[in-house]
JSON list of C-alpha atoms in Angstrom, two decimals:
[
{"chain": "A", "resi": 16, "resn": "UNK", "atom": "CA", "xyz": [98.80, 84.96, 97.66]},
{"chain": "A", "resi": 17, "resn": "UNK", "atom": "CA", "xyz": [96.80, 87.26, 99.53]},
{"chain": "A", "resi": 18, "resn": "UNK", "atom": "CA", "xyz": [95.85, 90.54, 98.24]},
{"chain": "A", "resi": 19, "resn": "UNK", "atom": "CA", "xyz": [95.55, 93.99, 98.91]},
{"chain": "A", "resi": 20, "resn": "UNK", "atom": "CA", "xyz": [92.17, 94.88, 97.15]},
{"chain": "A", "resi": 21, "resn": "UNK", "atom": "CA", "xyz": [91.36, 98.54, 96.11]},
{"chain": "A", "resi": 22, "resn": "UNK", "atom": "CA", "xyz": [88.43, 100.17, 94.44]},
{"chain": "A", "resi": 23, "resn": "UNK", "atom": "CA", "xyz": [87.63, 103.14, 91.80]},
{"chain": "A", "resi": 24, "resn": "UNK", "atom": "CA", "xyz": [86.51, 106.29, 92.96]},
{"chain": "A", "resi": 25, "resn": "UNK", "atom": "CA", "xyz": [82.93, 106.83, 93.35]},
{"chain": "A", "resi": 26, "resn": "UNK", "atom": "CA", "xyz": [82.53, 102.85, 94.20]},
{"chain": "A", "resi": 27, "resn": "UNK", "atom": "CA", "xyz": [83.33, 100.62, 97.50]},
{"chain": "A", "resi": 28, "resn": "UNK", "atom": "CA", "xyz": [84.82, 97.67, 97.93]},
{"chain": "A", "resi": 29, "resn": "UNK", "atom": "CA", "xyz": [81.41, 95.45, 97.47]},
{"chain": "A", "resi": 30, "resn": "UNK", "atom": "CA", "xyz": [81.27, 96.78, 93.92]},
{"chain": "A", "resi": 31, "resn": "UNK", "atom": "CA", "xyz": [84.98, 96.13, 93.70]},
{"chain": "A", "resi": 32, "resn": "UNK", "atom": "CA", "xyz": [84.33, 92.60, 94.71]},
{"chain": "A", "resi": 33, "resn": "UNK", "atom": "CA", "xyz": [81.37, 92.04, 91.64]},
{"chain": "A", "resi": 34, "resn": "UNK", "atom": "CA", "xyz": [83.40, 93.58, 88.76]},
{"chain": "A", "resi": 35, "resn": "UNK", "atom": "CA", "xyz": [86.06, 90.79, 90.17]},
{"chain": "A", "resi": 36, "resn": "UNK", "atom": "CA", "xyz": [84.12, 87.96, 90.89]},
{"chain": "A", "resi": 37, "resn": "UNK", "atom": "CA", "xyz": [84.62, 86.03, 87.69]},
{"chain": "A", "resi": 38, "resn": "UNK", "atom": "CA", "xyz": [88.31, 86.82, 87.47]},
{"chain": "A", "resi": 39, "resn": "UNK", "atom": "CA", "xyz": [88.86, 85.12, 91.24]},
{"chain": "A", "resi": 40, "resn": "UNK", "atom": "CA", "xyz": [87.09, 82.46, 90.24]},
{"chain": "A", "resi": 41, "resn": "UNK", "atom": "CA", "xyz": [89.30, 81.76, 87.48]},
{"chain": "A", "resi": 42, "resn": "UNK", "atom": "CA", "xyz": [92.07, 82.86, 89.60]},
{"chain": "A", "resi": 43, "resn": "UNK", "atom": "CA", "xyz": [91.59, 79.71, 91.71]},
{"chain": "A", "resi": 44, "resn": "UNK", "atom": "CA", "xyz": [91.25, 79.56, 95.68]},
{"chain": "A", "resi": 45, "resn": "UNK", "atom": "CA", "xyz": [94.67, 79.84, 96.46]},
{"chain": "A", "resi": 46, "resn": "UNK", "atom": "CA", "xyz": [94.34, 83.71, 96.94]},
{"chain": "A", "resi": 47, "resn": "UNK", "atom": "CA", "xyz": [92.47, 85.42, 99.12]},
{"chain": "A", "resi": 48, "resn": "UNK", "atom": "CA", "xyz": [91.49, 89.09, 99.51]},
{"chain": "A", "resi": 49, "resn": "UNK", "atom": "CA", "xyz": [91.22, 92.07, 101.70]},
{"chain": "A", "resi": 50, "resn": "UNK", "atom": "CA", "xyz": [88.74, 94.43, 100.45]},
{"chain": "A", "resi": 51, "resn": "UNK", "atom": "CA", "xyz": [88.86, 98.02, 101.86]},
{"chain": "A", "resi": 52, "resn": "UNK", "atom": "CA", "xyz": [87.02, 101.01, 101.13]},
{"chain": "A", "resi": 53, "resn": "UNK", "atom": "CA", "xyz": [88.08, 104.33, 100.57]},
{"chain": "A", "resi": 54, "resn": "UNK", "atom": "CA", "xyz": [87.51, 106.99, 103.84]},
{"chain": "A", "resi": 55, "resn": "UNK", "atom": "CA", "xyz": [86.63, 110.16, 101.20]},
{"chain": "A", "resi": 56, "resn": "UNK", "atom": "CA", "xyz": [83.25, 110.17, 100.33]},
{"chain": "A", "resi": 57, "resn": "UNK", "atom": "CA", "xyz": [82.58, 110.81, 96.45]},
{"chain": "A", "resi": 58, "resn": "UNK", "atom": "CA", "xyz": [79.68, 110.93, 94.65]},
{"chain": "A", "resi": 59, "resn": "UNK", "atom": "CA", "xyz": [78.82, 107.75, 92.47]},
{"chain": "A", "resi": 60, "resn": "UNK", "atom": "CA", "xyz": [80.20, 106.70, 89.51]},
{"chain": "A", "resi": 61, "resn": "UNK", "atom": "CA", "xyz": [77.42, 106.88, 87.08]},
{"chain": "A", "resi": 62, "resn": "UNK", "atom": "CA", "xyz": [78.69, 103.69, 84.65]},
{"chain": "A", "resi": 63, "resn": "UNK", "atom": "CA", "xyz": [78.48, 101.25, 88.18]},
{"chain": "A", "resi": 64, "resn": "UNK", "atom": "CA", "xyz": [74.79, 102.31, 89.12]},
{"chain": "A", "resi": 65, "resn": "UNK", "atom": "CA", "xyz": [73.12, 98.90, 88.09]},
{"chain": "A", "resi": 66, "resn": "UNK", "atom": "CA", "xyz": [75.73, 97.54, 90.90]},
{"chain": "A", "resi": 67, "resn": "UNK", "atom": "CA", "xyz": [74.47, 99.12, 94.02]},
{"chain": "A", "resi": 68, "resn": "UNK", "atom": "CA", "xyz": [71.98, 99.96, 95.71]},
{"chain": "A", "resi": 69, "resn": "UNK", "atom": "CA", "xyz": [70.51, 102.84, 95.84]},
{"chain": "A", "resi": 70, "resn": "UNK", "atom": "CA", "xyz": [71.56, 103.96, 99.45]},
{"chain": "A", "resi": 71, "resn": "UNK", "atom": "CA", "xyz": [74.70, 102.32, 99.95]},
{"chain": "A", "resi": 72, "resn": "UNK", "atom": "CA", "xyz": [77.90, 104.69, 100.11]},
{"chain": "A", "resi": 73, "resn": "UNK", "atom": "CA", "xyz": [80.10, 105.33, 97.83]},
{"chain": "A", "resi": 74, "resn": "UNK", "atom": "CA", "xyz": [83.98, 106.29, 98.36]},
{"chain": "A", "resi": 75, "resn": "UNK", "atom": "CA", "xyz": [87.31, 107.03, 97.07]},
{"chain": "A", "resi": 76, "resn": "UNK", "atom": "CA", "xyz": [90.67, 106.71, 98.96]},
{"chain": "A", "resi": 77, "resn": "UNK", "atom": "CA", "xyz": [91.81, 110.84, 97.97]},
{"chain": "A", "resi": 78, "resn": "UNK", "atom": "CA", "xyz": [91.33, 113.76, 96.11]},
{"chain": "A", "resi": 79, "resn": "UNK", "atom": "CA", "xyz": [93.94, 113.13, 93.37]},
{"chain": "A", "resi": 80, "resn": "UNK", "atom": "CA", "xyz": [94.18, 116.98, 92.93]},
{"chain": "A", "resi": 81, "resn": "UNK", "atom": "CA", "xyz": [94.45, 118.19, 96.54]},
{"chain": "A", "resi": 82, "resn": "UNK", "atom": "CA", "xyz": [98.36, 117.26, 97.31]},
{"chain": "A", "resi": 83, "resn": "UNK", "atom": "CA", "xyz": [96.79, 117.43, 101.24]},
{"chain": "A", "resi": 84, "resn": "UNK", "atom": "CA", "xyz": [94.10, 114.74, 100.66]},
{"chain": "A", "resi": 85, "resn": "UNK", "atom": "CA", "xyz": [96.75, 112.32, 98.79]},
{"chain": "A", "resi": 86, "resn": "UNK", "atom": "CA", "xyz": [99.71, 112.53, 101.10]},
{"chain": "A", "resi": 87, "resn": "UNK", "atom": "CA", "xyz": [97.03, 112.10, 104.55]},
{"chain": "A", "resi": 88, "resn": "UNK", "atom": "CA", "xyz": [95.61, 109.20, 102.28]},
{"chain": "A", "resi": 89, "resn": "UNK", "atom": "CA", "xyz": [99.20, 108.04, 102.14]},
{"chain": "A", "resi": 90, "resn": "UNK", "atom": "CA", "xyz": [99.70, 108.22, 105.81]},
{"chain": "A", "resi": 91, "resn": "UNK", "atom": "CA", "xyz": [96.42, 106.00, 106.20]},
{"chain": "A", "resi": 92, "resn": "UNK", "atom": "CA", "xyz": [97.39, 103.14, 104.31]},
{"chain": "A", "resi": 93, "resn": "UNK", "atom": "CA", "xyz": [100.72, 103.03, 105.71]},
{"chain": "A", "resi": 94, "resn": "UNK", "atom": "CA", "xyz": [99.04, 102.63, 108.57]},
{"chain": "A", "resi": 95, "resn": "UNK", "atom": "CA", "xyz": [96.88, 99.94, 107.43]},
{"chain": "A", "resi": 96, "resn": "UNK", "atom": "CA", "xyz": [99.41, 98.22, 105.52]},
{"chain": "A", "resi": 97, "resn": "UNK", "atom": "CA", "xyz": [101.43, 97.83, 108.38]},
{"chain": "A", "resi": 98, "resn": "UNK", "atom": "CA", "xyz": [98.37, 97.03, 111.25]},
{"chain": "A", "resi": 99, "resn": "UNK", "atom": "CA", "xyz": [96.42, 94.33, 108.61]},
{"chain": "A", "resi": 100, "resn": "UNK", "atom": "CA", "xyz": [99.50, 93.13, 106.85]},
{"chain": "A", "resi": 101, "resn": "UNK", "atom": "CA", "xyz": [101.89, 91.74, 105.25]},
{"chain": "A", "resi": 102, "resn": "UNK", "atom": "CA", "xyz": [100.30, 91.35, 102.16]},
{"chain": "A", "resi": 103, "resn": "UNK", "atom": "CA", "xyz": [101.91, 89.57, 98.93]},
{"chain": "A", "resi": 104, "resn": "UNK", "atom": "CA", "xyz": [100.00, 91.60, 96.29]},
{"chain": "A", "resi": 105, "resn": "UNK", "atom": "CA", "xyz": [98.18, 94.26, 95.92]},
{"chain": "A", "resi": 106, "resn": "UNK", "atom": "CA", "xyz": [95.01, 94.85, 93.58]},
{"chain": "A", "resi": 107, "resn": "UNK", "atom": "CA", "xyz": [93.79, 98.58, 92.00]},
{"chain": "A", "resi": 108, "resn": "UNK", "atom": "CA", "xyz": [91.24, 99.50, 89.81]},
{"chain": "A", "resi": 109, "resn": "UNK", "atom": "CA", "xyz": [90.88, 103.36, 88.54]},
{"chain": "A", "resi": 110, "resn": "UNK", "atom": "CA", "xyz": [91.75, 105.83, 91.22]},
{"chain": "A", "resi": 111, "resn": "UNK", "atom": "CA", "xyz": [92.48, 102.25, 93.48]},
{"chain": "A", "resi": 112, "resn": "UNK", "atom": "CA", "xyz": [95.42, 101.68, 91.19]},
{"chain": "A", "resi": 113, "resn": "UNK", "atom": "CA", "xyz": [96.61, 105.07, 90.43]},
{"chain": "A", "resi": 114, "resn": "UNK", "atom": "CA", "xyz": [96.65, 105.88, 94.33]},
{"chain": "A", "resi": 115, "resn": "UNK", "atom": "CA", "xyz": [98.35, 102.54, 95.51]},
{"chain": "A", "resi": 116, "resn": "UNK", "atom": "CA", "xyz": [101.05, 102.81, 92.23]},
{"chain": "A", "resi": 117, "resn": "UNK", "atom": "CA", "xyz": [101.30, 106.53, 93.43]},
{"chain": "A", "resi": 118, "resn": "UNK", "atom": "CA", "xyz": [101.96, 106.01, 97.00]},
{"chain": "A", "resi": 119, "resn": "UNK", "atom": "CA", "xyz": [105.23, 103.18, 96.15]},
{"chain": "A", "resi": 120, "resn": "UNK", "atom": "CA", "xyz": [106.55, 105.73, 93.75]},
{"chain": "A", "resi": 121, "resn": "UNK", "atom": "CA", "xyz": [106.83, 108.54, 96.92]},
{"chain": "A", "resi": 122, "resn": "UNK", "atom": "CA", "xyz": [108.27, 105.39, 98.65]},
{"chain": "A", "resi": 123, "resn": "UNK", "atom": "CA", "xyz": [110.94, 105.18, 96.33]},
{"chain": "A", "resi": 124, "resn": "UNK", "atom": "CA", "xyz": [110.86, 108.77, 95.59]},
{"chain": "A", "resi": 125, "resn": "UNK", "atom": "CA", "xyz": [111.50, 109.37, 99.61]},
{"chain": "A", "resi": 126, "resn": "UNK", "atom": "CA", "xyz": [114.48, 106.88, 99.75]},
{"chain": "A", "resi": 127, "resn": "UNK", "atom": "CA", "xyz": [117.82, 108.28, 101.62]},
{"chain": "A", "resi": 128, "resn": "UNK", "atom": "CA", "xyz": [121.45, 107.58, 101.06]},
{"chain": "A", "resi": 129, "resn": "UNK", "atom": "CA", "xyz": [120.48, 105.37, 97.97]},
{"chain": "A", "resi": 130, "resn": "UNK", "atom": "CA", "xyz": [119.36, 102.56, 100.11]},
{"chain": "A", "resi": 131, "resn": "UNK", "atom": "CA", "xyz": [117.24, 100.14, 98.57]},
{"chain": "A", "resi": 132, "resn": "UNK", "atom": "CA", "xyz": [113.51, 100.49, 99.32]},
{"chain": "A", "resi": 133, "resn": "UNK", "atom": "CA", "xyz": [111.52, 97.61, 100.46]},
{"chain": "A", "resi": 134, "resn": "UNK", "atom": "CA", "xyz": [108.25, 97.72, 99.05]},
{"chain": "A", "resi": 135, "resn": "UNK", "atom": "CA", "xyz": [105.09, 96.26, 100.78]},
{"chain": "A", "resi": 136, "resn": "UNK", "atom": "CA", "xyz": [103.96, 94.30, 97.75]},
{"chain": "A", "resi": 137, "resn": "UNK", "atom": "CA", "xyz": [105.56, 91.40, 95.82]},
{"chain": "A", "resi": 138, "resn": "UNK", "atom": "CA", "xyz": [103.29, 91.83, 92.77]},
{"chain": "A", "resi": 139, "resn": "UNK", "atom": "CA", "xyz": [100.98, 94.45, 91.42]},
{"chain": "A", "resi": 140, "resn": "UNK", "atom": "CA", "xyz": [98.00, 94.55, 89.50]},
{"chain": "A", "resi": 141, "resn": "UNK", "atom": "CA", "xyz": [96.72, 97.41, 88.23]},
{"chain": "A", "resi": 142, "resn": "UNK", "atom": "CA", "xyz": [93.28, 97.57, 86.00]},
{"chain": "A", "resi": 143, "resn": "UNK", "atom": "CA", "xyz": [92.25, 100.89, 83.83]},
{"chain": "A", "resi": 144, "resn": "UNK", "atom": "CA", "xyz": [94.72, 103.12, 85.92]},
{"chain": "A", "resi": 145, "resn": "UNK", "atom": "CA", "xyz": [94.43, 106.90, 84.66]},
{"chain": "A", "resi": 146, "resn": "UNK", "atom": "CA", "xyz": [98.03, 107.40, 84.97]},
{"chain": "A", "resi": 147, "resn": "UNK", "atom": "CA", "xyz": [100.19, 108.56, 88.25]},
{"chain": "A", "resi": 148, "resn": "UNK", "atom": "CA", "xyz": [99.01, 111.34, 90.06]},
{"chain": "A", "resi": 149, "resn": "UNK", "atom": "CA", "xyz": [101.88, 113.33, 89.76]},
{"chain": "A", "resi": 150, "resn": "UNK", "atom": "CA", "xyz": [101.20, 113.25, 86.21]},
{"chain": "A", "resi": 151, "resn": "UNK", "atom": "CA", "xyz": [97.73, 115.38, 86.38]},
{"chain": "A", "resi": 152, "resn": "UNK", "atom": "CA", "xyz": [98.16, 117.18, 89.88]},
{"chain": "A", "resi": 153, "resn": "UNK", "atom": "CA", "xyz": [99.19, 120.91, 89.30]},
{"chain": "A", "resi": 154, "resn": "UNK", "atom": "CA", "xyz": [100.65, 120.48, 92.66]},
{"chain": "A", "resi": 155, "resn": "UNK", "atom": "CA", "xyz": [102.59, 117.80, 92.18]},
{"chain": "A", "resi": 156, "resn": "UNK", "atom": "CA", "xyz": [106.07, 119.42, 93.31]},
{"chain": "A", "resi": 157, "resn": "UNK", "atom": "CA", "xyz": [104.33, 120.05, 97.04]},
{"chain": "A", "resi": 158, "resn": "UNK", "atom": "CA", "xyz": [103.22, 116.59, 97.46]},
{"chain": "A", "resi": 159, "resn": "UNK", "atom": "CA", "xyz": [106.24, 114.51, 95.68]},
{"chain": "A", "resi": 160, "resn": "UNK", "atom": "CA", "xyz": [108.86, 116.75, 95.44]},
{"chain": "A", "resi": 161, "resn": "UNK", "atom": "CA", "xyz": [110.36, 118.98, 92.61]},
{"chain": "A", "resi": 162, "resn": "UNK", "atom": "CA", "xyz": [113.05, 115.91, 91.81]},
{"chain": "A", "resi": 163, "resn": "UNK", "atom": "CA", "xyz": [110.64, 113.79, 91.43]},
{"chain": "A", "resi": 164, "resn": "UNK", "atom": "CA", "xyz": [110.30, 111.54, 88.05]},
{"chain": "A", "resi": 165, "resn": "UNK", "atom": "CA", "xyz": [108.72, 108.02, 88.05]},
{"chain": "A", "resi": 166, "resn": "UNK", "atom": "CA", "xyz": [111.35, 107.27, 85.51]},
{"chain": "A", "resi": 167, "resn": "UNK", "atom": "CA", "xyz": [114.27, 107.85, 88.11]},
{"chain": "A", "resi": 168, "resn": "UNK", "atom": "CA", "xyz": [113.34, 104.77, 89.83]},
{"chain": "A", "resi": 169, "resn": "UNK", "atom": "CA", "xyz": [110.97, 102.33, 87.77]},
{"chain": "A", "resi": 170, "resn": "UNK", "atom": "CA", "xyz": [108.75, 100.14, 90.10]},
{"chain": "A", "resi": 171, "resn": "UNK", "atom": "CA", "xyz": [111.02, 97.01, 90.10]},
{"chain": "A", "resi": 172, "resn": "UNK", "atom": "CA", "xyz": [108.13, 94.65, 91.29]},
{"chain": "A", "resi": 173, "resn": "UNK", "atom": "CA", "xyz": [106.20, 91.88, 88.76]},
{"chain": "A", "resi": 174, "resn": "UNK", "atom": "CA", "xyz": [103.42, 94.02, 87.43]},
{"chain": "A", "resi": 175, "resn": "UNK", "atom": "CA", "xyz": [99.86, 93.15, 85.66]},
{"chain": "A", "resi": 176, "resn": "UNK", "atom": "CA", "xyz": [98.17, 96.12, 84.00]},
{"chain": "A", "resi": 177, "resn": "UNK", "atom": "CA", "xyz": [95.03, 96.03, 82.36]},
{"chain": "A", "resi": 178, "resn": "UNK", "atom": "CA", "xyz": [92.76, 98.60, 80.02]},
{"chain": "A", "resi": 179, "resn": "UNK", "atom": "CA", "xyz": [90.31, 98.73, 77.55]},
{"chain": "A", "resi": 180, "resn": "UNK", "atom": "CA", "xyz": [90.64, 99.57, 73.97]},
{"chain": "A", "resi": 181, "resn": "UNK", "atom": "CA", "xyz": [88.01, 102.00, 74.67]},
{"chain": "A", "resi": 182, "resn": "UNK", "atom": "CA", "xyz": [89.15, 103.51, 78.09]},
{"chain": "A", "resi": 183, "resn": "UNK", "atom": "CA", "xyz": [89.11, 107.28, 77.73]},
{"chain": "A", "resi": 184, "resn": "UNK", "atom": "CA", "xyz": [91.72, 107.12, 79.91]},
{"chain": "A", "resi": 185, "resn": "UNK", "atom": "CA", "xyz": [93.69, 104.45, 77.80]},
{"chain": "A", "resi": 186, "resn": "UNK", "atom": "CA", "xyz": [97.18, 106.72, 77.02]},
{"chain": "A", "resi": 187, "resn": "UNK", "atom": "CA", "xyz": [97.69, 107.32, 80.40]},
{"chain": "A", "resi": 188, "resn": "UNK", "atom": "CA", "xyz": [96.99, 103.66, 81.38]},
{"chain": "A", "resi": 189, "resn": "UNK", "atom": "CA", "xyz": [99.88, 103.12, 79.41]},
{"chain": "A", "resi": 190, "resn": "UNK", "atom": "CA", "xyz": [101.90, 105.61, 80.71]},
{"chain": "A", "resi": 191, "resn": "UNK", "atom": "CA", "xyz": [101.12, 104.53, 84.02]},
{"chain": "A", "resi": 192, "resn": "UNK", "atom": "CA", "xyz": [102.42, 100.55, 82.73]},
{"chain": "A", "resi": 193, "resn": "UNK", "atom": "CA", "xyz": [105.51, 102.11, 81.23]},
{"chain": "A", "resi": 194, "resn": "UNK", "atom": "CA", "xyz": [106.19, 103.24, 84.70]},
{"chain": "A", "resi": 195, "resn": "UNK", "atom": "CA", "xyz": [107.34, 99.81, 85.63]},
{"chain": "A", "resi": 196, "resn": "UNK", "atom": "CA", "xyz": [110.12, 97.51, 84.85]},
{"chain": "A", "resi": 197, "resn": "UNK", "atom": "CA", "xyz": [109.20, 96.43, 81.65]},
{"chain": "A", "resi": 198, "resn": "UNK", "atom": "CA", "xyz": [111.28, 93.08, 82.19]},
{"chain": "A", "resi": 199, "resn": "UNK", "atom": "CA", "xyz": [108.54, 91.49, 84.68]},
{"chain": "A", "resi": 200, "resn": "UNK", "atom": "CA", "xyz": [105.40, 93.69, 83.13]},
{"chain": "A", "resi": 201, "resn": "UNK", "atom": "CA", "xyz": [102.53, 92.26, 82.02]},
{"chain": "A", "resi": 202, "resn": "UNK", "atom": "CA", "xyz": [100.18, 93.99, 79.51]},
{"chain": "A", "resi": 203, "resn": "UNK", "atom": "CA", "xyz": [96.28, 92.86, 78.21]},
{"chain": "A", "resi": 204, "resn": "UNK", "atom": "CA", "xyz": [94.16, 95.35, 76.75]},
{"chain": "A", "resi": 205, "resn": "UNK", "atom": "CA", "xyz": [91.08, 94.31, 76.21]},
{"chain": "A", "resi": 206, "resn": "UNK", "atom": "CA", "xyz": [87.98, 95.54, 74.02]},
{"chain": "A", "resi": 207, "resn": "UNK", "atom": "CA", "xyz": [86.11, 97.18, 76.39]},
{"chain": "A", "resi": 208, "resn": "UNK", "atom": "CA", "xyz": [86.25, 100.55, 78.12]},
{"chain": "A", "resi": 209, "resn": "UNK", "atom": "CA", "xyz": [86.87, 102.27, 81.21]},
{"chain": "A", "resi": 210, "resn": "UNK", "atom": "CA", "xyz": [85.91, 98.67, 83.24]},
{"chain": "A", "resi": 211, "resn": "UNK", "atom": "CA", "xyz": [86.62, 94.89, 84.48]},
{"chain": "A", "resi": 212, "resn": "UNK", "atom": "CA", "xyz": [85.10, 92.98, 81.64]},
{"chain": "A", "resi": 213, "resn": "UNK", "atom": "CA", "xyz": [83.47, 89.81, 82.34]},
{"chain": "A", "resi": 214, "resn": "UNK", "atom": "CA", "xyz": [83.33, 87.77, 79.10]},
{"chain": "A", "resi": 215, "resn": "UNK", "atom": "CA", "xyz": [85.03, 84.20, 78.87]},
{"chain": "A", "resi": 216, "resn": "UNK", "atom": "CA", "xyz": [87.87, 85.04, 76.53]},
{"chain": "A", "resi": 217, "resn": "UNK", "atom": "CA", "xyz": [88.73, 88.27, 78.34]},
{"chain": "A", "resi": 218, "resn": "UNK", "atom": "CA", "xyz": [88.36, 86.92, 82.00]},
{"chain": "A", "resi": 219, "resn": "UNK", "atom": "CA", "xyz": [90.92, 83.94, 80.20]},
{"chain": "A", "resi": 220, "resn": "UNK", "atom": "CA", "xyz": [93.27, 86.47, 78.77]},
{"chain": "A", "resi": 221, "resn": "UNK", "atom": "CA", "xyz": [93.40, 88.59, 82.38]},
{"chain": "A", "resi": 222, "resn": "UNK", "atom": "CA", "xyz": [94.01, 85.61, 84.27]},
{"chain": "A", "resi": 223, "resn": "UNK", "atom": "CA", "xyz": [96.97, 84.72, 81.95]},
{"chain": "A", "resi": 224, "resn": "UNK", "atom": "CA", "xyz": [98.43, 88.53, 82.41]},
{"chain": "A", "resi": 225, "resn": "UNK", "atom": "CA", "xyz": [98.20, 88.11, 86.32]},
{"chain": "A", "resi": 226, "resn": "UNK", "atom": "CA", "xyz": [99.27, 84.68, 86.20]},
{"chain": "A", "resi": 227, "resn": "UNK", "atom": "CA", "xyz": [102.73, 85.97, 84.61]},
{"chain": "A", "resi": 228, "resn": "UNK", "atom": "CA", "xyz": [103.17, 88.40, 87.18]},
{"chain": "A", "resi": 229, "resn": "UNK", "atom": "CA", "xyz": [102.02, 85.74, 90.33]},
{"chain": "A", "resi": 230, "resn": "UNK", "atom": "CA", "xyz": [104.84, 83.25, 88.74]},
{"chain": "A", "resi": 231, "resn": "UNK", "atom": "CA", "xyz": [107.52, 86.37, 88.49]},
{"chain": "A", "resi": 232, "resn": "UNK", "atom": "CA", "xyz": [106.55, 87.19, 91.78]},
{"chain": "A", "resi": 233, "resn": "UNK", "atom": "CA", "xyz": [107.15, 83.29, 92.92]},
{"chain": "A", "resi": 234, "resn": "UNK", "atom": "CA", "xyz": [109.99, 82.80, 91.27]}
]
């Protein structure tokens, strides 16, 4: 499958690619990904310092609480999507998986005369995701509309969602899983925090959480 590949705010895709390395290896080589980086500058995330360099760049893909920043970030990867595509999956960690779950659910939220929405993605997977945006934009009626509930329309895609035991943001990962059809979810949370752990048994137990959604998405 080939992936869609999205990082956490204050990061880039090269740190994206190191907290991932070990769980593409495990993955196998029948994948391949498209890293991208975000276009918003942000400062970087203090907890991913021993990852970069000291002068590289860091990025996210929005401000989640300007409703302007999110729906022009919106507009850009449509864009993308559609230019570098098709893609079979799609990959998110943090603010990368909150933005990318956020942007479907305006697809489906934008849908006319109850036609079915074709989403770009055949599979998600979504690590540490601090819930939807709408759920901590005070805005959220301007940039999603006032009808607007993720539960009206539940992402109906094979889904992999991963957090840490310790993730301050860990009830509205959860939230953010419960979002999705809970008949082709996957769930691992792991016993770490707000991150990608590397260890043997966690990398195994990821792989077998994606793997479930990769064979939905197959099948």
């Amino acid at each position: 499958m080939h992936f869609l590949c999205l990082h956490g705010r204050g990061t880039n895709s090269e740190i994206f690619k190191r907290q991932t390395a070990a769980l593409r290896h495990e993955l196998g080589d029948s994948h391949s990904y498209d890293f991208v980086d975000g276009t918003f500058p942000s400062a970087l995330n203090e907890d991913l310092r021993e990852l970069l360099p000291p002068d590289d760049e860091t990025f996210a893909y929005c401000n989640p609480l300007s409703p302007q920043s999110c729906a022009k970030a919106f507009d850009d990867l449509e864009r993308y999507v559609q230019a570098e595509g098709p893609y079979d999956g799609v990959m998110g960690f943090s603010l990368g998986a909150t933005f990318v779950m956020s942007w479907m659910f305006k697809k489906l939220g934008d849908q006319k005369d109850n036609k079915p929405v074709q989403l770009p993605f055949k599979v998600g997977i979504f690590f540490s995701a601090p819930g939807l945006l709408q759920y901590h934009d005070l805005l959220a009626e301007e940039l999603f509309g006032s009808k607007f509930n993720p539960a009206d329309g539940l992402l109906d895609i094979p889904t992999a969602h991963i957090w840490g035991c310790h993730d301050r943001d860990k009830e509205k990962a959860e939230a953010a899983s419960e979002a999705c059809n809970e008949l082709v979810r996957s769930v691992f949370v792991h016993d770490k925090g707000h991150e990608i752990p590397i260890s043997s048994d966690n990398v195994i137990s990821m792989v077998k959480a994606i793997n479930r959604a990769i064979t939905r998405a197959q099948t």
